[in-house]
Every structure is written in structure tokens, then in C-alpha cells.
Amino acid sequence: MATPLMYAVQAAALWSGLLILMMLVLSGIVVSGRRKHMVSFGDGGNADLMAASRAFGNLVEYATPGMIAMLLLAAVGAPAWMIHGVGATLFVGRVAHALGLLLQTGPSLGRVVGMLLTWVALLTAAVGLIAFAVV
């Protein structure tokens, strides 16, 4: 029989797995761009490759602490629904941000919405971790 802890860990695993798959997709886009433009390191000054590299980099920079936070939330007894909320918000935010970088030049609605959702997810996780740590 599954316990509340198991459901929380499964929630963290689900969203972490989806974020890792997204990392692989964006990494593949970077590698493909480097091959296409014959760039062995960095972006070679190519705007499309720079955007792809930043989409990947931004995902890793924000998703990694989010994944750790979800696992810690499960460990301190947060309910699965909270972890699903953090994970879904973080995932949708990172998808929106990546699409905003990859499909538009300069500022974009996707980037703004993506960052706002990411901040909401991380803020929720941070407050939850602090609350569960002191109660």
C-alpha cells in the first residue's frame, strides 16, 4: 500500500523526469545547431545557436534547484498535491520560457510568462520548505 510519502516522492519523480527529458530535448537542439553551423564550442556568434544555448542553460539553472526542492518537500512531509503544483508550474514555466527564446527574437511573452511561473514555483517551494522545517 502506498503511503503519503510515496505519493510525494512519486510526484517529485514525475516532474523531475519531465524536466530532465526537456533538458535532453534542448541539449539536442544545441548540438544540432552546432553541427549545422559548424561550431565546436559556444555559439559562434550565431543568434539562433545563442538562443538555443540560453534556453538550455536557463532550464538547467532553474530546474535543478526546483527538482531538489521537490525532493526535499517530499522528504519533509509535504503533500503530493503541493509537489505536483510546484512541478507543474515549474515545468509549464520552463516550456514557455524556452519557446519564447527559441521562437522569437528579443523580449517575448513566453519569456515573461515563463519567468513568472518559474518564480512562483520556486517561491512556493521555498516557503513550503521553510514552513515544514519550522512546524
Coordinates of N, CA, C and O in Angstrom, one line a residue:
M1 N 0.8 -1.2 0.0 CA 0.0 0.0 0.0 C 0.9 1.2 0.0 O 1.8 1.3 0.8
A2 N 0.6 2.2 -0.9 CA 1.4 3.4 -1.0 C 1.0 4.3 0.2 O -0.1 4.5 0.6
T3 N 2.1 5.0 0.6 CA 1.9 5.9 1.8 C 1.9 7.4 1.2 O 2.3 7.6 0.1
P4 N 1.6 8.4 2.0 CA 1.6 9.8 1.6 C 3.1 10.1 1.2 O 3.2 10.9 0.2
L5 N 4.1 9.6 1.9 CA 5.4 9.9 1.5 C 5.7 9.4 0.1 O 6.4 10.0 -0.7
M6 N 5.3 8.1 -0.2 CA 5.5 7.5 -1.5 C 4.8 8.4 -2.6 O 5.4 8.6 -3.7
Y7 N 3.6 8.8 -2.4 CA 2.9 9.7 -3.4 C 3.7 11.0 -3.6 O 3.8 11.4 -4.7
A8 N 4.2 11.5 -2.5 CA 5.0 12.8 -2.7 C 6.3 12.5 -3.5 O 6.7 13.3 -4.3
V9 N 7.0 11.4 -3.2 CA 8.2 11.1 -3.9 C 7.9 10.8 -5.4 O 8.6 11.3 -6.3
Q10 N 6.8 10.1 -5.6 CA 6.4 9.9 -7.0 C 6.1 11.2 -7.7 O 6.4 11.3 -8.9
A11 N 5.5 12.1 -7.1 CA 5.2 13.4 -7.7 C 6.5 14.1 -8.0 O 6.7 14.7 -9.2
A12 N 7.5 14.1 -7.1 CA 8.8 14.7 -7.4 C 9.5 14.0 -8.5 O 10.1 14.7 -9.4
A13 N 9.4 12.7 -8.6 CA 10.0 11.9 -9.6 C 9.4 12.2 -11.0 O 10.1 12.4 -12.0
L14 N 8.0 12.4 -11.0 CA 7.3 12.7 -12.3 C 7.8 14.0 -12.9 O 8.3 14.0 -14.1
W15 N 7.8 15.0 -12.1 CA 8.1 16.3 -12.6 C 9.6 16.5 -12.9 O 10.1 17.1 -13.9
S16 N 10.4 15.8 -12.1 CA 11.9 15.8 -12.3 C 12.2 15.1 -13.6 O 13.0 15.5 -14.4
G17 N 11.5 13.9 -13.8 CA 11.7 13.2 -15.1 C 11.4 14.0 -16.3 O 12.1 14.0 -17.3
L18 N 10.2 14.7 -16.2 CA 9.8 15.5 -17.4 C 10.8 16.7 -17.6 O 11.1 17.0 -18.8
L19 N 11.3 17.3 -16.5 CA 12.3 18.4 -16.7 C 13.6 17.8 -17.3 O 14.2 18.5 -18.1
I20 N 14.0 16.6 -16.9 CA 15.2 16.1 -17.4 C 15.0 15.7 -18.9 O 15.9 16.0 -19.7
L21 N 13.9 15.2 -19.3 CA 13.6 15.0 -20.7 C 13.6 16.3 -21.5 O 14.2 16.3 -22.6
M22 N 13.1 17.4 -20.9 CA 13.2 18.7 -21.6 C 14.7 19.1 -21.7 O 15.0 19.7 -22.8
M23 N 15.5 18.8 -20.7 CA 16.9 19.1 -20.9 C 17.5 18.4 -22.0 O 18.3 19.0 -22.8
L24 N 17.2 17.2 -22.2 CA 17.7 16.4 -23.3 C 17.3 16.9 -24.7 O 18.0 17.0 -25.6
V25 N 16.0 17.3 -24.7 CA 15.5 17.9 -26.0 C 16.2 19.2 -26.3 O 16.7 19.4 -27.5
L26 N 16.4 20.1 -25.3 CA 17.0 21.4 -25.6 C 18.5 21.1 -25.9 O 19.1 21.8 -26.7
S27 N 19.1 20.2 -25.2 CA 20.5 19.9 -25.5 C 20.7 19.4 -26.9 O 21.6 19.7 -27.6
G28 N 19.7 18.6 -27.4 CA 19.8 18.1 -28.7 C 19.6 19.2 -29.7 O 20.3 19.2 -30.8
I29 N 18.8 20.2 -29.4 CA 18.7 21.4 -30.3 C 20.0 22.1 -30.4 O 20.4 22.6 -31.5
V30 N 20.7 22.3 -29.2 CA 22.0 22.9 -29.2 C 23.0 22.2 -30.1 O 23.7 22.7 -30.9
V31 N 23.1 20.9 -29.9 CA 24.0 20.0 -30.6 C 23.7 20.1 -32.1 O 24.6 20.3 -32.9
S32 N 22.5 20.0 -32.5 CA 22.1 20.1 -33.9 C 22.5 21.5 -34.5 O 23.0 21.5 -35.6
G33 N 22.3 22.5 -33.7 CA 22.7 23.9 -34.2 C 24.2 24.0 -34.4 O 24.6 24.6 -35.3
R34 N 24.9 23.4 -33.5 CA 26.4 23.5 -33.6 C 26.8 22.7 -34.8 O 27.8 23.2 -35.5
R35 N 26.2 21.6 -35.1 CA 26.6 20.8 -36.2 C 26.2 21.6 -37.5 O 27.0 21.6 -38.5
K36 N 25.0 22.1 -37.5 CA 24.6 22.9 -38.7 C 25.5 24.1 -39.0 O 25.8 24.3 -40.2
H37 N 25.9 24.8 -38.0 CA 26.7 26.0 -38.2 C 28.2 25.7 -38.0 O 29.0 26.7 -38.0
M38 N 28.6 24.5 -37.8 CA 29.9 24.1 -37.7 C 30.7 24.8 -36.6 O 31.7 25.4 -36.8
V39 N 30.0 24.8 -35.4 CA 30.6 25.5 -34.3 C 30.9 24.4 -33.3 O 30.1 23.6 -32.9
S40 N 32.2 24.3 -32.8 CA 32.6 23.2 -31.9 C 32.4 23.6 -30.5 O 32.3 22.7 -29.6
F41 N 32.3 24.9 -30.1 CA 32.2 25.3 -28.7 C 31.5 26.7 -28.7 O 31.7 27.5 -29.5
G42 N 30.5 26.8 -27.8 CA 29.8 28.1 -27.6 C 28.8 28.2 -28.7 O 28.2 27.3 -29.2
D43 N 28.6 29.5 -29.1 CA 27.5 29.8 -30.1 C 28.1 30.3 -31.4 O 27.3 30.6 -32.4
G44 N 29.4 30.6 -31.5 CA 30.0 31.1 -32.7 C 29.4 32.4 -33.2 O 29.5 32.7 -34.4
G45 N 28.7 33.1 -32.3 CA 28.1 34.4 -32.7 C 26.8 34.2 -33.5 O 26.2 35.2 -33.9
N46 N 26.3 33.0 -33.6 CA 25.1 32.8 -34.3 C 23.9 33.0 -33.4 O 23.8 32.4 -32.3
A47 N 23.0 33.9 -33.8 CA 21.9 34.3 -32.9 C 21.0 33.1 -32.6 O 20.5 32.9 -31.4
D48 N 20.7 32.2 -33.5 CA 19.8 31.0 -33.3 C 20.5 30.1 -32.3 O 19.8 29.6 -31.4
L49 N 21.8 29.9 -32.5 CA 22.5 29.0 -31.6 C 22.6 29.6 -30.2 O 22.6 28.9 -29.2
M50 N 22.8 30.9 -30.1 CA 22.9 31.6 -28.8 C 21.5 31.4 -28.1 O 21.5 31.2 -26.9
A51 N 20.4 31.6 -28.8 CA 19.1 31.4 -28.2 C 18.9 30.0 -27.7 O 18.4 29.8 -26.6
A52 N 19.3 29.0 -28.5 CA 19.2 27.6 -28.1 C 20.0 27.3 -26.9 O 19.6 26.6 -26.0
S53 N 21.3 27.8 -26.9 CA 22.2 27.6 -25.7 C 21.6 28.2 -24.5 O 21.7 27.6 -23.4
R54 N 21.0 29.4 -24.6 CA 20.4 30.1 -23.4 C 19.2 29.4 -23.0 O 18.9 29.3 -21.8
A55 N 18.4 28.9 -23.9 CA 17.2 28.1 -23.5 C 17.6 26.9 -22.7 O 17.0 26.6 -21.6
F56 N 18.6 26.2 -23.1 CA 19.1 25.0 -22.4 C 19.7 25.5 -21.0 O 19.4 24.9 -20.0
G57 N 20.6 26.5 -21.1 CA 21.2 27.0 -19.8 C 20.2 27.5 -18.8 O 20.3 27.2 -17.6
N58 N 19.2 28.2 -19.2 CA 18.2 28.7 -18.3 C 17.4 27.6 -17.7 O 17.1 27.6 -16.5
L59 N 17.1 26.6 -18.5 CA 16.4 25.4 -17.9 C 17.2 24.8 -16.8 O 16.7 24.5 -15.7
V60 N 18.5 24.5 -17.1 CA 19.3 23.8 -16.1 C 19.5 24.7 -14.9 O 19.4 24.2 -13.7
E61 N 19.7 26.0 -15.1 CA 19.9 26.9 -13.9 C 18.6 27.0 -13.0 O 18.8 27.1 -11.8
Y62 N 17.5 26.9 -13.5 CA 16.3 27.0 -12.7 C 15.6 25.6 -12.4 O 15.1 25.5 -11.3
A63 N 15.7 24.7 -13.3 CA 15.1 23.4 -13.0 C 15.8 22.6 -11.9 O 15.2 21.9 -11.1
T64 N 17.1 22.7 -11.9 CA 17.9 21.9 -10.9 C 17.5 22.3 -9.5 O 17.2 21.3 -8.7
P65 N 17.5 23.5 -9.1 CA 17.1 23.8 -7.7 C 15.6 23.4 -7.5 O 15.2 23.0 -6.4
G66 N 14.8 23.5 -8.5 CA 13.4 23.1 -8.4 C 13.2 21.6 -8.2 O 12.4 21.2 -7.3
M67 N 14.0 20.8 -8.9 CA 14.0 19.4 -8.7 C 14.4 19.0 -7.3 O 13.8 18.2 -6.6
I68 N 15.5 19.7 -6.8 CA 16.0 19.4 -5.4 C 14.9 19.8 -4.4 O 14.7 19.1 -3.5
A69 N 14.3 20.9 -4.7 CA 13.3 21.4 -3.7 C 12.1 20.5 -3.7 O 11.6 20.2 -2.6
M70 N 11.7 19.9 -4.8 CA 10.6 19.0 -4.8 C 10.9 17.7 -4.0 O 10.1 17.2 -3.2
L71 N 12.1 17.2 -4.2 CA 12.5 16.0 -3.4 C 12.6 16.4 -1.9 O 12.1 15.6 -1.1
L72 N 13.1 17.5 -1.6 CA 13.2 17.9 -0.2 C 11.8 18.1 0.4 O 11.5 17.8 1.6
L73 N 10.8 18.7 -0.4 CA 9.5 18.8 0.1 C 8.9 17.5 0.4 O 8.2 17.3 1.4
A74 N 9.1 16.5 -0.4 CA 8.6 15.1 -0.2 C 9.3 14.6 1.1 O 8.6 14.0 2.0
A75 N 10.6 14.8 1.3 CA 11.3 14.3 2.5 C 10.8 14.9 3.8 O 10.8 14.2 4.8
V76 N 10.3 16.2 3.7 CA 9.9 16.8 5.0 C 8.4 16.7 5.2 O 7.8 17.2 6.1
G77 N 7.7 15.9 4.3 CA 6.3 15.6 4.6 C 5.3 16.5 3.8 O 4.1 16.4 4.2
A78 N 5.7 17.2 2.8 CA 4.7 18.0 2.1 C 3.8 17.0 1.3 O 4.2 16.0 0.9
P79 N 2.6 17.4 1.2 CA 1.6 16.6 0.4 C 1.9 16.5 -1.1 O 2.5 17.4 -1.6
A80 N 1.6 15.4 -1.7 CA 1.8 15.2 -3.1 C 1.2 16.3 -3.9 O 1.8 16.8 -4.9
W81 N 0.0 16.8 -3.6 CA -0.6 17.8 -4.4 C 0.2 19.1 -4.4 O 0.2 19.8 -5.4
M82 N 0.9 19.4 -3.3 CA 1.8 20.6 -3.3 C 3.0 20.4 -4.3 O 3.3 21.3 -5.0
I83 N 3.5 19.2 -4.3 CA 4.7 18.9 -5.1 C 4.2 18.9 -6.6 O 4.9 19.4 -7.5
H84 N 3.0 18.4 -6.9 CA 2.5 18.4 -8.2 C 2.3 19.9 -8.6 O 2.6 20.3 -9.8
G85 N 1.8 20.7 -7.7 CA 1.6 22.1 -8.1 C 2.9 22.8 -8.4 O 3.0 23.6 -9.4
V86 N 3.9 22.6 -7.6 CA 5.2 23.2 -7.8 C 5.8 22.7 -9.1 O 6.3 23.4 -10.0
G87 N 5.8 21.3 -9.3 CA 6.3 20.7 -10.5 C 5.6 21.1 -11.8 O 6.3 21.5 -12.8
A88 N 4.3 21.2 -11.8 CA 3.6 21.6 -13.0 C 3.8 23.0 -13.3 O 4.0 23.4 -14.5
T89 N 3.9 23.9 -12.3 CA 4.1 25.3 -12.6 C 5.5 25.5 -13.1 O 5.7 26.3 -14.0
L90 N 6.5 24.8 -12.5 CA 7.9 25.0 -12.9 C 8.0 24.4 -14.4 O 8.6 25.1 -15.2
F91 N 7.4 23.3 -14.7 CA 7.5 22.7 -16.0 C 6.9 23.6 -17.1 O 7.5 23.9 -18.1
V92 N 5.7 24.1 -16.8 CA 5.0 24.9 -17.8 C 5.8 26.2 -18.0 O 6.0 26.7 -19.1
G93 N 6.3 26.8 -16.8 CA 7.1 28.0 -16.9 C 8.4 27.8 -17.8 O 8.7 28.6 -18.6
R94 N 9.0 26.7 -17.6 CA 10.3 26.4 -18.3 C 10.0 26.2 -19.8 O 10.7 26.6 -20.7
V95 N 8.9 25.5 -20.1 CA 8.5 25.3 -21.5 C 8.2 26.6 -22.2 O 8.6 26.9 -23.3
A96 N 7.4 27.5 -21.5 CA 7.0 28.8 -22.0 C 8.3 29.6 -22.3 O 8.4 30.3 -23.3
H97 N 9.2 29.6 -21.3 CA 10.4 30.4 -21.4 C 11.3 29.9 -22.6 O 11.8 30.7 -23.4
A98 N 11.4 28.6 -22.7 CA 12.2 28.0 -23.8 C 11.6 28.4 -25.2 O 12.3 28.8 -26.1
L99 N 10.3 28.2 -25.3 CA 9.7 28.6 -26.6 C 9.8 30.1 -26.9 O 10.0 30.5 -28.0
G100 N 9.7 30.9 -25.8 CA 9.9 32.3 -26.0 C 11.3 32.7 -26.5 O 11.5 33.6 -27.3
L101 N 12.3 31.9 -26.1 CA 13.6 32.2 -26.5 C 13.9 31.6 -27.9 O 14.5 32.2 -28.8
L102 N 13.3 30.4 -28.2 CA 13.6 29.8 -29.5 C 12.8 30.3 -30.6 O 13.2 30.2 -31.8
L103 N 11.6 30.8 -30.4 CA 10.7 31.2 -31.5 C 10.6 32.7 -31.7 O 10.0 33.1 -32.7
Q104 N 11.2 33.5 -30.8 CA 11.1 34.9 -31.0 C 12.4 35.6 -30.7 O 13.2 35.1 -29.9
T105 N 12.7 36.7 -31.3 CA 13.9 37.4 -31.1 C 13.6 38.6 -30.1 O 12.6 39.2 -30.2
G106 N 14.5 38.8 -29.1 CA 14.2 39.8 -28.2 C 13.2 39.5 -27.1 O 12.9 38.3 -26.9
P107 N 12.7 40.5 -26.4 CA 11.7 40.2 -25.4 C 10.4 39.5 -26.0 O 10.1 39.8 -27.1
S108 N 9.9 38.6 -25.2 CA 8.7 37.9 -25.7 C 7.8 37.6 -24.5 O 8.2 37.4 -23.4
L109 N 6.5 37.4 -24.8 CA 5.5 37.0 -23.8 C 5.9 35.7 -23.2 O 5.7 35.5 -22.0
G110 N 6.4 34.7 -24.0 CA 6.7 33.4 -23.5 C 7.8 33.5 -22.4 O 7.8 32.8 -21.4
R111 N 8.8 34.4 -22.6 CA 9.9 34.5 -21.7 C 9.3 35.1 -20.4 O 9.7 34.7 -19.3
V112 N 8.5 36.2 -20.5 CA 7.9 36.8 -19.3 C 7.1 35.9 -18.5 O 7.2 35.7 -17.3
V113 N 6.1 35.2 -19.2 CA 5.3 34.2 -18.5 C 6.1 33.1 -17.9 O 5.8 32.7 -16.8
G114 N 7.1 32.6 -18.7 CA 7.9 31.5 -18.2 C 8.7 31.9 -16.9 O 8.7 31.1 -16.0
M115 N 9.2 33.1 -16.9 CA 9.9 33.5 -15.7 C 9.0 33.7 -14.5 O 9.3 33.3 -13.4
L116 N 7.8 34.3 -14.8 CA 6.9 34.5 -13.7 C 6.4 33.2 -13.1 O 6.4 33.0 -11.8
L117 N 6.1 32.2 -13.9 CA 5.7 30.9 -13.4 C 6.9 30.2 -12.7 O 6.6 29.6 -11.7
T118 N 8.0 30.3 -13.2 CA 9.2 29.7 -12.6 C 9.4 30.3 -11.2 O 9.7 29.6 -10.2
W119 N 9.3 31.7 -11.1 CA 9.5 32.3 -9.8 C 8.4 31.9 -8.8 O 8.7 31.7 -7.6
V120 N 7.1 31.8 -9.3 CA 6.0 31.3 -8.4 C 6.3 29.9 -7.9 O 6.2 29.6 -6.7
A121 N 6.8 29.0 -8.8 CA 7.1 27.7 -8.4 C 8.2 27.6 -7.3 O 8.1 27.0 -6.3
L122 N 9.3 28.4 -7.6 CA 10.4 28.3 -6.7 C 10.1 29.0 -5.3 O 10.5 28.6 -4.3
L123 N 9.3 30.1 -5.4 CA 8.9 30.8 -4.2 C 8.0 29.9 -3.3 O 8.1 29.8 -2.1
T124 N 7.0 29.2 -4.0 CA 6.2 28.3 -3.3 C 7.0 27.2 -2.7 O 6.7 26.8 -1.5
A125 N 7.9 26.6 -3.4 CA 8.8 25.6 -2.8 C 9.6 26.1 -1.7 O 9.7 25.4 -0.6
A126 N 10.1 27.3 -1.8 CA 11.0 27.9 -0.7 C 10.1 28.1 0.6 O 10.5 27.7 1.7
V127 N 8.9 28.7 0.4 CA 8.1 28.9 1.6 C 7.6 27.6 2.2 O 7.6 27.4 3.4
G128 N 7.3 26.6 1.3 CA 6.9 25.3 1.8 C 8.0 24.6 2.6 O 7.8 24.1 3.7
L129 N 9.2 24.7 2.1 CA 10.4 24.1 2.8 C 10.6 24.7 4.1 O 10.8 24.1 5.1
I130 N 10.5 26.1 4.2 CA 10.7 26.8 5.4 C 9.6 26.4 6.4 O 9.8 26.1 7.6
A131 N 8.4 26.4 5.9 CA 7.2 26.1 6.8 C 7.3 24.7 7.4 O 7.1 24.5 8.6
F132 N 7.6 23.7 6.5 CA 7.7 22.4 7.0 C 8.9 22.2 7.9 O 8.9 21.3 8.8
A133 N 9.9 23.0 7.7 CA 11.1 22.9 8.6 C 10.9 23.4 10.0 O 11.5 22.9 10.9
V134 N 10.0 24.4 10.1 CA 9.9 25.0 11.5 C 8.6 24.5 12.2 O 8.4 24.9 13.4
V135 N 7.7 23.8 11.5 CA 6.5 23.4 12.2 C 6.7 22.0 12.8 O 7.4 21.2 12.3

